[in-house]
Amino acid sequence: MTHSSLKIAKEVFDIEAAQIKNLSTLLTEDFERAVQIILSGEGKLIVSGMGKSGIVGKKIAATLSSTGTPSFFLHPGEAGHGDIGMIEKEDIVLLISNSGETDEVLKLIPFLISQGNKTISMSRSPKSTLADNTHHHLNIAVEKEACPLQLAPTSSTTATMVMGDALAVALMRHRGFEDQNFAKFHP
């Protein structure tokens, strides 16, 4: 049996587009609250995630930094070996885990609680350990991955990236961030 690569690509686009469209139905007041704590924060926004969530988290941190929200990515594994010292009390921390149960990410929570950091999480479950232990939760649940085996993160990583983009754009608009500001970060 032959498979048309063009047909497969179109199926992937259709599946992921449908999953992204559904994200807007999952938005809650936590999105607005997350934007407000970032806007009123005095520190940086630190993003952390493991595996594919970490890779997407790096992109989110880069987008935020270049659009007016000082931000950087902290690898949760490295955090446990001293890099957690980069997090200051006034920083806000965005923790990303599709399952909401990623051990390396969850291990950051006791430190963040003891230091009094404001926390935001992204996961597919508002009832996950991660969501239960952060101040605000952004739901990135998808019903279907584009991967035919439903194993490789495809739609879920796209959903995570889109939620990060939504945060960045909301923050840009609230701050009145314009092209001359963008040019300052992109000489």
PDB file of C-alpha atoms in Angstrom:
ATOM      1  CA  MET A   1       0.000   0.000   0.000  1.00  0.00           C
ATOM      2  CA  THR A   2       1.394   3.386  -0.950  1.00  0.00           C
ATOM      3  CA  HIS A   3       0.838   6.485   1.098  1.00  0.00           C
ATOM      4  CA  SER A   4       0.731   9.911  -0.457  1.00  0.00           C
ATOM      5  CA  SER A   5       3.045  12.174   1.501  1.00  0.00           C
ATOM      6  CA  LEU A   6       0.924  15.170   0.507  1.00  0.00           C
ATOM      7  CA  LYS A   7      -2.202  13.470   1.855  1.00  0.00           C
ATOM      8  CA  ILE A   8      -0.418  12.613   5.123  1.00  0.00           C
ATOM      9  CA  ALA A   9       0.814  16.201   5.509  1.00  0.00           C
ATOM     10  CA  LYS A  10      -2.707  17.564   4.967  1.00  0.00           C
ATOM     11  CA  GLU A  11      -4.058  15.140   7.578  1.00  0.00           C
ATOM     12  CA  VAL A  12      -1.446  16.362  10.078  1.00  0.00           C
ATOM     13  CA  PHE A  13      -2.385  19.995   9.348  1.00  0.00           C
ATOM     14  CA  ASP A  14      -6.097  19.231   9.763  1.00  0.00           C
ATOM     15  CA  ILE A  15      -5.620  17.323  13.031  1.00  0.00           C
ATOM     16  CA  GLU A  16      -3.367  19.948  14.600  1.00  0.00           C
ATOM     17  CA  ALA A  17      -5.541  22.852  13.405  1.00  0.00           C
ATOM     18  CA  ALA A  18      -8.612  21.264  14.993  1.00  0.00           C
ATOM     19  CA  GLN A  19      -6.779  20.734  18.272  1.00  0.00           C
ATOM     20  CA  ILE A  20      -5.527  24.333  18.331  1.00  0.00           C
ATOM     21  CA  LYS A  21      -9.003  25.660  17.554  1.00  0.00           C
ATOM     22  CA  ASN A  22     -10.307  23.764  20.592  1.00  0.00           C
ATOM     23  CA  LEU A  23      -7.775  25.468  22.924  1.00  0.00           C
ATOM     24  CA  SER A  24      -9.906  28.616  23.100  1.00  0.00           C
ATOM     25  CA  THR A  25     -12.686  26.571  24.732  1.00  0.00           C
ATOM     26  CA  LEU A  26     -10.265  25.597  27.520  1.00  0.00           C
ATOM     27  CA  LEU A  27      -9.309  29.154  28.493  1.00  0.00           C
ATOM     28  CA  THR A  28     -10.267  30.203  32.004  1.00  0.00           C
ATOM     29  CA  GLU A  29      -9.735  33.270  34.150  1.00  0.00           C
ATOM     30  CA  ASP A  30      -6.368  31.757  35.044  1.00  0.00           C
ATOM     31  CA  PHE A  31      -5.063  33.026  31.682  1.00  0.00           C
ATOM     32  CA  GLU A  32      -6.053  36.599  32.575  1.00  0.00           C
ATOM     33  CA  ARG A  33      -4.619  36.191  36.088  1.00  0.00           C
ATOM     34  CA  ALA A  34      -1.354  34.798  34.687  1.00  0.00           C
ATOM     35  CA  VAL A  35      -1.015  37.793  32.370  1.00  0.00           C
ATOM     36  CA  GLN A  36      -1.704  40.167  35.265  1.00  0.00           C
ATOM     37  CA  ILE A  37       0.879  38.640  37.618  1.00  0.00           C
ATOM     38  CA  ILE A  38       3.480  38.754  34.856  1.00  0.00           C
ATOM     39  CA  LEU A  39       2.627  42.392  34.102  1.00  0.00           C
ATOM     40  CA  SER A  40       2.806  43.369  37.769  1.00  0.00           C
ATOM     41  CA  GLY A  41       5.881  41.255  38.503  1.00  0.00           C
ATOM     42  CA  GLU A  42       9.179  42.843  39.427  1.00  0.00           C
ATOM     43  CA  GLY A  43      11.390  39.930  38.400  1.00  0.00           C
ATOM     44  CA  LYS A  44      11.917  37.821  35.326  1.00  0.00           C
ATOM     45  CA  LEU A  45       9.678  35.108  33.948  1.00  0.00           C
ATOM     46  CA  ILE A  46      11.493  31.791  34.171  1.00  0.00           C
ATOM     47  CA  VAL A  47      10.255  28.926  31.988  1.00  0.00           C
ATOM     48  CA  SER A  48      11.003  25.284  32.770  1.00  0.00           C
ATOM     49  CA  GLY A  49      10.005  21.971  31.226  1.00  0.00           C
ATOM     50  CA  MET A  50      11.468  18.570  30.439  1.00  0.00           C
ATOM     51  CA  GLY A  51      11.807  16.777  27.103  1.00  0.00           C
ATOM     52  CA  LYS A  52       9.637  18.138  24.298  1.00  0.00           C
ATOM     53  CA  SER A  53       7.944  20.507  26.766  1.00  0.00           C
ATOM     54  CA  GLY A  54      11.385  21.897  27.545  1.00  0.00           C
ATOM     55  CA  ILE A  55      12.210  22.402  23.892  1.00  0.00           C
ATOM     56  CA  VAL A  56       8.950  24.303  23.410  1.00  0.00           C
ATOM     57  CA  GLY A  57       9.620  26.133  26.690  1.00  0.00           C
ATOM     58  CA  LYS A  58      12.912  27.433  25.267  1.00  0.00           C
ATOM     59  CA  LYS A  59      11.010  28.876  22.317  1.00  0.00           C
ATOM     60  CA  ILE A  60       8.407  30.439  24.615  1.00  0.00           C
ATOM     61  CA  ALA A  61      11.126  32.058  26.765  1.00  0.00           C
ATOM     62  CA  ALA A  62      12.845  33.401  23.638  1.00  0.00           C
ATOM     63  CA  THR A  63       9.592  34.841  22.278  1.00  0.00           C
ATOM     64  CA  LEU A  64       8.779  36.474  25.608  1.00  0.00           C
ATOM     65  CA  SER A  65      12.265  37.985  25.902  1.00  0.00           C
ATOM     66  CA  SER A  66      12.171  39.466  22.419  1.00  0.00           C
ATOM     67  CA  THR A  67       8.718  40.948  22.956  1.00  0.00           C
ATOM     68  CA  GLY A  68       9.273  42.837  26.197  1.00  0.00           C
ATOM     69  CA  THR A  69       9.015  40.224  28.956  1.00  0.00           C
ATOM     70  CA  PRO A  70      12.467  39.472  30.418  1.00  0.00           C
ATOM     71  CA  SER A  71      12.586  35.702  30.445  1.00  0.00           C
ATOM     72  CA  PHE A  72      14.888  32.706  30.293  1.00  0.00           C
ATOM     73  CA  PHE A  73      14.670  28.927  30.204  1.00  0.00           C
ATOM     74  CA  LEU A  74      15.851  26.832  33.144  1.00  0.00           C
ATOM     75  CA  HIS A  75      16.328  23.100  32.578  1.00  0.00           C
ATOM     76  CA  PRO A  76      14.659  21.299  35.512  1.00  0.00           C
ATOM     77  CA  GLY A  77      17.381  18.640  35.667  1.00  0.00           C
ATOM     78  CA  GLU A  78      20.113  21.267  35.902  1.00  0.00           C
ATOM     79  CA  ALA A  79      18.028  23.157  38.481  1.00  0.00           C
ATOM     80  CA  GLY A  80      18.444  20.208  40.834  1.00  0.00           C
ATOM     81  CA  HIS A  81      22.213  20.522  40.513  1.00  0.00           C
ATOM     82  CA  GLY A  82      22.544  24.127  41.621  1.00  0.00           C
ATOM     83  CA  ASP A  83      20.972  26.158  38.810  1.00  0.00           C
ATOM     84  CA  ILE A  84      17.833  26.654  40.903  1.00  0.00           C
ATOM     85  CA  GLY A  85      19.852  29.449  42.514  1.00  0.00           C
ATOM     86  CA  MET A  86      19.095  31.504  39.393  1.00  0.00           C
ATOM     87  CA  ILE A  87      15.521  31.901  40.612  1.00  0.00           C
ATOM     88  CA  GLU A  88      15.054  34.983  42.774  1.00  0.00           C
ATOM     89  CA  LYS A  89      12.083  35.613  45.062  1.00  0.00           C
ATOM     90  CA  GLU A  90      10.503  38.197  42.762  1.00  0.00           C
ATOM     91  CA  ASP A  91      10.658  35.929  39.694  1.00  0.00           C
ATOM     92  CA  ILE A  92       7.567  34.271  38.251  1.00  0.00           C
ATOM     93  CA  VAL A  93       7.992  30.675  37.133  1.00  0.00           C
ATOM     94  CA  LEU A  94       6.138  28.995  34.263  1.00  0.00           C
ATOM     95  CA  LEU A  95       6.306  25.200  34.574  1.00  0.00           C
ATOM     96  CA  ILE A  96       5.387  23.096  31.537  1.00  0.00           C
ATOM     97  CA  SER A  97       4.524  19.380  31.587  1.00  0.00           C
ATOM     98  CA  ASN A  98       2.007  17.826  29.228  1.00  0.00           C
ATOM     99  CA  SER A  99       1.023  15.210  31.803  1.00  0.00           C
ATOM    100  CA  GLY A 100       1.418  17.535  34.767  1.00  0.00           C
ATOM    101  CA  GLU A 101       3.283  14.713  36.502  1.00  0.00           C
ATOM    102  CA  THR A 102       6.863  15.091  35.220  1.00  0.00           C
ATOM    103  CA  ASP A 103       9.141  14.298  38.151  1.00  0.00           C
ATOM    104  CA  GLU A 104      11.945  16.739  37.301  1.00  0.00           C
ATOM    105  CA  VAL A 105       9.451  19.597  37.027  1.00  0.00           C
ATOM    106  CA  LEU A 106       7.553  18.654  40.198  1.00  0.00           C
ATOM    107  CA  LYS A 107      10.830  18.628  42.161  1.00  0.00           C
ATOM    108  CA  LEU A 108      11.056  22.419  41.652  1.00  0.00           C
ATOM    109  CA  ILE A 109       7.796  23.099  43.476  1.00  0.00           C
ATOM    110  CA  PRO A 110       8.968  22.810  47.131  1.00  0.00           C
ATOM    111  CA  PHE A 111      11.723  25.361  46.488  1.00  0.00           C
ATOM    112  CA  LEU A 112       9.336  27.726  44.690  1.00  0.00           C
ATOM    113  CA  ILE A 113       6.787  27.472  47.502  1.00  0.00           C
ATOM    114  CA  SER A 114       9.424  28.046  50.196  1.00  0.00           C
ATOM    115  CA  GLN A 115      10.743  31.079  48.354  1.00  0.00           C
ATOM    116  CA  GLY A 116       7.265  32.487  47.691  1.00  0.00           C
ATOM    117  CA  ASN A 117       7.503  32.604  43.899  1.00  0.00           C
ATOM    118  CA  LYS A 118       4.341  33.121  41.853  1.00  0.00           C
ATOM    119  CA  THR A 119       3.837  30.108  39.616  1.00  0.00           C
ATOM    120  CA  ILE A 120       1.972  29.324  36.413  1.00  0.00           C
ATOM    121  CA  SER A 121       1.623  25.853  34.932  1.00  0.00           C
ATOM    122  CA  MET A 122       0.753  24.462  31.534  1.00  0.00           C
ATOM    123  CA  SER A 123      -0.522  20.892  31.349  1.00  0.00           C
ATOM    124  CA  ARG A 124      -3.311  18.870  29.824  1.00  0.00           C
ATOM    125  CA  SER A 125      -4.968  18.329  33.194  1.00  0.00           C
ATOM    126  CA  PRO A 126      -6.296  20.956  35.587  1.00  0.00           C
ATOM    127  CA  LYS A 127      -6.332  18.168  38.191  1.00  0.00           C
ATOM    128  CA  SER A 128      -2.659  17.220  37.797  1.00  0.00           C
ATOM    129  CA  THR A 129      -0.114  17.453  40.596  1.00  0.00           C
ATOM    130  CA  LEU A 130       1.483  20.372  38.748  1.00  0.00           C
ATOM    131  CA  ALA A 131      -1.797  22.289  38.380  1.00  0.00           C
ATOM    132  CA  ASP A 132      -2.708  21.637  42.015  1.00  0.00           C
ATOM    133  CA  ASN A 133       0.602  23.108  43.201  1.00  0.00           C
ATOM    134  CA  THR A 134       0.785  26.293  41.118  1.00  0.00           C
ATOM    135  CA  HIS A 135      -1.095  29.557  41.402  1.00  0.00           C
ATOM    136  CA  HIS A 136      -2.519  29.561  37.877  1.00  0.00           C
ATOM    137  CA  HIS A 137      -3.031  26.743  35.365  1.00  0.00           C
ATOM    138  CA  LEU A 138      -3.259  27.000  31.583  1.00  0.00           C
ATOM    139  CA  ASN A 139      -4.962  23.993  30.016  1.00  0.00           C
ATOM    140  CA  ILE A 140      -3.199  22.711  26.881  1.00  0.00           C
ATOM    141  CA  ALA A 141      -5.193  19.488  26.501  1.00  0.00           C
ATOM    142  CA  VAL A 142      -5.586  17.947  23.067  1.00  0.00           C
ATOM    143  CA  GLU A 143      -7.901  15.087  22.182  1.00  0.00           C
ATOM    144  CA  LYS A 144      -5.728  13.707  19.415  1.00  0.00           C
ATOM    145  CA  GLU A 145      -2.067  13.731  18.477  1.00  0.00           C
ATOM    146  CA  ALA A 146      -1.209  13.912  14.771  1.00  0.00           C
ATOM    147  CA  CYS A 147       1.057  10.897  15.335  1.00  0.00           C
ATOM    148  CA  PRO A 148      -0.908   7.859  14.068  1.00  0.00           C
ATOM    149  CA  LEU A 149       0.308   5.851  17.070  1.00  0.00           C
ATOM    150  CA  GLN A 150      -0.859   8.592  19.482  1.00  0.00           C
ATOM    151  CA  LEU A 151       2.596   8.415  21.093  1.00  0.00           C
ATOM    152  CA  ALA A 152       4.848  11.162  19.681  1.00  0.00           C
ATOM    153  CA  PRO A 153       3.962  14.625  20.981  1.00  0.00           C
ATOM    154  CA  THR A 154       2.689  16.470  17.915  1.00  0.00           C
ATOM    155  CA  SER A 155      -0.598  18.289  18.507  1.00  0.00           C
ATOM    156  CA  SER A 156       0.293  18.650  22.202  1.00  0.00           C
ATOM    157  CA  THR A 157       3.582  20.437  21.525  1.00  0.00           C
ATOM    158  CA  THR A 158       1.847  22.694  19.016  1.00  0.00           C
ATOM    159  CA  ALA A 159      -0.809  23.498  21.632  1.00  0.00           C
ATOM    160  CA  THR A 160       1.893  24.355  24.167  1.00  0.00           C
ATOM    161  CA  MET A 161       3.618  26.669  21.707  1.00  0.00           C
ATOM    162  CA  VAL A 162       0.357  28.386  20.777  1.00  0.00           C
ATOM    163  CA  MET A 163      -0.501  28.977  24.454  1.00  0.00           C
ATOM    164  CA  GLY A 164       2.953  30.506  24.922  1.00  0.00           C
ATOM    165  CA  ASP A 165       2.386  32.712  21.884  1.00  0.00           C
ATOM    166  CA  ALA A 166      -0.990  33.792  23.285  1.00  0.00           C
ATOM    167  CA  LEU A 167       0.726  34.816  26.540  1.00  0.00           C
ATOM    168  CA  ALA A 168       3.424  36.749  24.659  1.00  0.00           C
ATOM    169  CA  VAL A 169       0.940  38.588  22.446  1.00  0.00           C
ATOM    170  CA  ALA A 170      -1.354  39.448  25.360  1.00  0.00           C
ATOM    171  CA  LEU A 171       1.630  40.833  27.286  1.00  0.00           C
ATOM    172  CA  MET A 172       2.805  42.804  24.243  1.00  0.00           C
ATOM    173  CA  ARG A 173      -0.600  44.424  23.792  1.00  0.00           C
ATOM    174  CA  HIS A 174      -0.995  45.285  27.472  1.00  0.00           C
ATOM    175  CA  ARG A 175       2.451  46.872  27.485  1.00  0.00           C
ATOM    176  CA  GLY A 176       1.948  48.745  24.225  1.00  0.00           C
ATOM    177  CA  PHE A 177       5.013  46.977  22.801  1.00  0.00           C
ATOM    178  CA  GLU A 178       5.540  48.242  19.240  1.00  0.00           C
ATOM    179  CA  ASP A 179       7.883  47.819  16.308  1.00  0.00           C
ATOM    180  CA  GLN A 180      10.460  50.277  17.664  1.00  0.00           C
ATOM    181  CA  ASN A 181      10.610  48.233  20.884  1.00  0.00           C
ATOM    182  CA  PHE A 182      11.030  45.035  18.882  1.00  0.00           C
ATOM    183  CA  ALA A 183      13.809  46.645  16.838  1.00  0.00           C
ATOM    184  CA  LYS A 184      15.727  47.372  20.051  1.00  0.00           C
ATOM    185  CA  PHE A 185      15.973  43.624  20.729  1.00  0.00           C
ATOM    186  CA  HIS A 186      16.633  42.735  17.058  1.00  0.00           C
ATOM    187  CA  PRO A 187      19.357  45.134  15.883  1.00  0.00           C
TER     188      PRO A 187
END
